[in-house]
GROMACS .gro file of C-alpha atoms in nm:
model
  195
    1MET     CA    1  -5.810   9.995   1.634
    2SER     CA    2  -5.616  10.205   1.881
    3THR     CA    3  -5.421  10.511   1.776
    4PRO     CA    4  -5.049  10.435   1.758
    5PRO     CA    5  -4.815  10.647   1.969
    6ILE     CA    6  -4.644  10.955   1.827
    7LEU     CA    7  -4.270  10.893   1.850
    8SER     CA    8  -4.004  11.158   1.896
    9GLY     CA    9  -3.805  11.239   1.585
   10ALA     CA   10  -3.525  11.365   1.814
   11ASP     CA   11  -3.490  11.041   2.014
   12GLU     CA   12  -3.205  10.851   1.848
   13ALA     CA   13  -3.266  10.536   2.054
   14GLN     CA   14  -3.635  10.538   1.955
   15ILE     CA   15  -3.544  10.585   1.588
   16ALA     CA   16  -3.295  10.296   1.605
   17SER     CA   17  -3.562  10.076   1.765
   18THR     CA   18  -3.816  10.176   1.500
   19CYS     CA   19  -3.569  10.100   1.221
   20ALA     CA   20  -3.489   9.757   1.364
   21ALA     CA   21  -3.861   9.680   1.389
   22ILE     CA   22  -3.943   9.782   1.030
   23GLY     CA   23  -3.628   9.653   0.860
   24ILE     CA   24  -3.457   9.971   0.742
   25SER     CA   25  -3.133  10.136   0.850
   26VAL     CA   26  -3.113  10.457   1.053
   27SER     CA   27  -2.955  10.629   0.752
   28GLU     CA   28  -3.246  10.515   0.530
   29PHE     CA   29  -3.491  10.648   0.790
   30SER     CA   30  -3.308  10.982   0.798
   31GLU     CA   31  -3.302  11.000   0.420
   32LEU     CA   32  -3.674  10.919   0.397
   33ARG     CA   33  -3.752  11.195   0.649
   34ARG     CA   34  -3.526  11.447   0.474
   35ARG     CA   35  -3.660  11.372   0.125
   36ALA     CA   36  -4.029  11.359   0.225
   37THR     CA   37  -3.991  11.691   0.407
   38ALA     CA   38  -3.810  11.843   0.107
   39ALA     CA   39  -4.077  11.712  -0.132
   40LYS     CA   40  -4.336  11.933   0.043
   41ALA     CA   41  -4.166  12.234  -0.114
   42THR     CA   42  -4.265  12.108  -0.459
   43ALA     CA   43  -4.636  12.072  -0.372
   44TYR     CA   44  -4.887  12.261  -0.587
   45CYS     CA   45  -5.154  12.335  -0.327
   46ARG     CA   46  -5.276  12.686  -0.398
   47TYR     CA   47  -5.633  12.602  -0.289
   48SER     CA   48  -5.596  12.406   0.036
   49ARG     CA   49  -5.248  12.532   0.128
   50PHE     CA   50  -5.198  12.180   0.272
   51ARG     CA   51  -4.852  12.066   0.162
   52VAL     CA   52  -4.776  11.695   0.154
   53GLY     CA   53  -4.447  11.536   0.056
   54ALA     CA   54  -4.387  11.164   0.015
   55THR     CA   55  -4.082  10.952  -0.054
   56LEU     CA   56  -4.065  10.583  -0.137
   57LEU     CA   57  -3.773  10.364  -0.034
   58CYS     CA   58  -3.741  10.120  -0.322
   59THR     CA   59  -3.516   9.854  -0.462
   60ALA     CA   60  -3.432   9.898  -0.829
   61PRO     CA   61  -3.527   9.593  -1.036
   62GLU     CA   62  -3.246   9.355  -1.130
   63ASN     CA   63  -3.339   9.389  -1.496
   64ASP     CA   64  -3.344   9.768  -1.481
   65ALA     CA   65  -3.359   9.848  -1.853
   66ALA     CA   66  -3.302  10.217  -1.790
   67ALA     CA   67  -2.987  10.143  -1.590
   68ALA     CA   68  -2.862   9.906  -1.860
   69ALA     CA   69  -2.927  10.168  -2.127
   70ALA     CA   70  -2.737  10.423  -1.919
   71GLY     CA   71  -2.437  10.189  -1.895
   72GLU     CA   72  -2.451  10.098  -1.527
   73GLY     CA   73  -2.098   9.958  -1.491
   74GLY     CA   74  -1.867  10.178  -1.285
   75GLN     CA   75  -2.118  10.459  -1.228
   76ASP     CA   76  -2.114  10.639  -0.896
   77ASP     CA   77  -2.395  10.618  -0.640
   78ASP     CA   78  -2.550  10.949  -0.744
   79GLU     CA   79  -2.618  10.842  -1.102
   80VAL     CA   80  -2.951  10.972  -1.226
   81VAL     CA   81  -3.158  10.711  -1.407
   82VAL     CA   82  -3.508  10.796  -1.536
   83GLY     CA   83  -3.505  11.106  -1.319
   84LEU     CA   84  -3.445  10.906  -1.001
   85VAL     CA   85  -3.128  10.918  -0.791
   86ARG     CA   86  -2.986  10.574  -0.725
   87GLY     CA   87  -2.822  10.535  -0.387
   88PRO     CA   88  -2.589  10.264  -0.258
   89GLY     CA   89  -2.703   9.903  -0.275
   90ARG     CA   90  -2.939   9.963  -0.568
   91THR     CA   91  -3.162  10.166  -0.339
   92VAL     CA   92  -3.385  10.425  -0.504
   93TYR     CA   93  -3.570  10.710  -0.334
   94VAL     CA   94  -3.873  10.831  -0.528
   95PRO     CA   95  -4.030  11.164  -0.422
   96GLY     CA   96  -4.382  11.292  -0.473
   97ALA     CA   97  -4.589  11.594  -0.371
   98ASN     CA   98  -4.958  11.674  -0.386
   99VAL     CA   99  -5.082  11.850  -0.700
  100GLU     CA  100  -5.419  12.024  -0.668
  101ASN     CA  101  -5.665  12.147  -0.926
  102ALA     CA  102  -5.942  12.408  -0.910
  103SER     CA  103  -6.177  12.113  -0.959
  104TYR     CA  104  -6.088  11.954  -0.624
  105PRO     CA  105  -6.147  11.585  -0.705
  106VAL     CA  106  -5.900  11.609  -0.993
  107GLY     CA  107  -5.601  11.668  -0.763
  108THR     CA  108  -5.344  11.398  -0.697
  109CYS     CA  109  -5.196  11.312  -0.358
  110ALA     CA  110  -4.822  11.294  -0.290
  111GLU     CA  111  -4.827  10.919  -0.230
  112ARG     CA  112  -4.991  10.847  -0.566
  113VAL     CA  113  -4.754  11.086  -0.748
  114ALA     CA  114  -4.454  10.900  -0.602
  115LEU     CA  115  -4.597  10.554  -0.670
  116GLY     CA  116  -4.695  10.648  -1.026
  117THR     CA  117  -4.344  10.775  -1.094
  118ALA     CA  118  -4.187  10.458  -0.954
  119VAL     CA  119  -4.421  10.215  -1.129
  120THR     CA  120  -4.383  10.385  -1.468
  121SER     CA  121  -4.005  10.369  -1.416
  122GLY     CA  122  -4.023   9.991  -1.374
  123ILE     CA  123  -3.987   9.981  -0.996
  124ARG     CA  124  -4.206   9.727  -0.818
  125THR     CA  125  -4.027   9.663  -0.486
  126PHE     CA  126  -4.115   9.908  -0.211
  127ARG     CA  127  -3.951   9.878   0.131
  128ALA     CA  128  -4.105  10.180   0.307
  129ILE     CA  129  -4.308  10.495   0.244
  130ALA     CA  130  -4.260  10.828   0.421
  131VAL     CA  131  -4.521  11.104   0.426
  132ALA     CA  132  -4.456  11.454   0.567
  133THR     CA  133  -4.699  11.737   0.638
  134ASP     CA  134  -4.697  12.080   0.805
  135ILE     CA  135  -4.934  11.979   1.086
  136SER     CA  136  -4.913  11.799   1.417
  137PRO     CA  137  -4.999  11.522   1.490
  138PRO     CA  138  -4.892  11.348   1.168
  139ALA     CA  139  -5.149  11.296   0.893
  140SER     CA  140  -5.210  10.953   0.745
  141PRO     CA  141  -5.265  10.877   0.376
  142CYS     CA  142  -5.624  10.930   0.259
  143GLY     CA  143  -5.848  10.636   0.175
  144MET     CA  144  -5.779  10.656  -0.198
  145CYS     CA  145  -5.403  10.655  -0.135
  146ARG     CA  146  -5.433  10.362   0.105
  147GLN     CA  147  -5.602  10.158  -0.167
  148PHE     CA  148  -5.344  10.270  -0.425
  149ILE     CA  149  -5.059  10.177  -0.188
  150ARG     CA  150  -5.224   9.837  -0.134
  151GLU     CA  151  -5.198   9.763  -0.507
  152PHE     CA  152  -4.819   9.791  -0.512
  153CYS     CA  153  -4.693   9.722  -0.158
  154THR     CA  154  -4.703   9.423   0.071
  155MET     CA  155  -4.937   9.431   0.366
  156LYS     CA  156  -4.631   9.462   0.594
  157THR     CA  157  -4.482   9.766   0.415
  158PRO     CA  158  -4.424  10.036   0.679
  159ILE     CA  159  -4.567  10.383   0.628
  160ILE     CA  160  -4.384  10.646   0.831
  161MET     CA  161  -4.591  10.961   0.885
  162PHE     CA  162  -4.396  11.272   0.992
  163ASP     CA  163  -4.548  11.584   1.146
  164LYS     CA  164  -4.420  11.941   1.126
  165ASN     CA  165  -4.169  11.871   1.406
  166SER     CA  166  -4.037  11.546   1.251
  167ASP     CA  167  -4.216  11.343   1.518
  168TYR     CA  168  -4.366  11.034   1.361
  169VAL     CA  169  -4.608  10.743   1.361
  170VAL     CA  170  -4.541  10.412   1.188
  171MET     CA  171  -4.815  10.180   1.064
  172THR     CA  172  -4.819   9.899   0.810
  173VAL     CA  173  -5.044   9.887   0.505
  174ASP     CA  174  -5.245   9.617   0.683
  175GLN     CA  175  -5.298   9.843   0.986
  176LEU     CA  176  -5.403  10.138   0.768
  177LEU     CA  177  -5.631   9.931   0.544
  178PRO     CA  178  -5.762   9.623   0.729
  179MET     CA  179  -5.975   9.374   0.535
  180SER     CA  180  -5.849   9.535   0.217
  181PHE     CA  181  -5.952   9.453  -0.138
  182GLY     CA  182  -5.658   9.371  -0.363
  183PRO     CA  183  -5.552   9.178  -0.671
  184ASP     CA  184  -5.574   8.848  -0.483
  185ALA     CA  185  -5.951   8.903  -0.436
  186LEU     CA  186  -6.016   8.897  -0.811
  187PRO     CA  187  -6.097   8.569  -0.987
  188PRO     CA  188  -5.820   8.430  -1.207
  189PRO     CA  189  -5.856   8.458  -1.585
  190GLY     CA  190  -6.073   8.178  -1.720
  191ALA     CA  191  -6.253   8.119  -1.389
  192PRO     CA  192  -6.626   8.043  -1.413
  193GLY     CA  193  -6.820   8.360  -1.483
  194VAL     CA  194  -6.511   8.543  -1.613
  195HIS     CA  195  -6.511   8.623  -1.983
   0.00000   0.00000   0.00000
């Protein structure tokens, strides 16, 4: 697999082209970049000093129990539901940051923090993922995160990786994790050999 090009975060025409290709608006792209970059500030990375921020672009479920309990009718677009800010069009942005531990394998990556927050809030529709770091070129999600993303996203979900200058690379889940193992690889309940 060839390395995808690093695209300029300052090139408005390039950003518009990227957005058209991955099915999000320019304002959603800008919000993903802003929120993923801001999420880095919440990272707990006292050992590696490697800050990672992530933000998910999600669609709130139609049967959003939390929204119903909060009395959704007539609320403004900045209503906070289950700790998440709902934007226009039932769009939800879910942030995450890496959280380390002195026992290195126990740490949690930004992408998994964001996905865990979304999933436990009832969100299951993910339109895009943004990841931001303090290095250049952009860093991609680790192998464990790629597998975790695969569980909840479609193979065509775009992952936008921003570097310290807001330049970016976009790849799909399928490009980051080819020949992946997912729920569809497991035998259905009651299949021969399954107890």
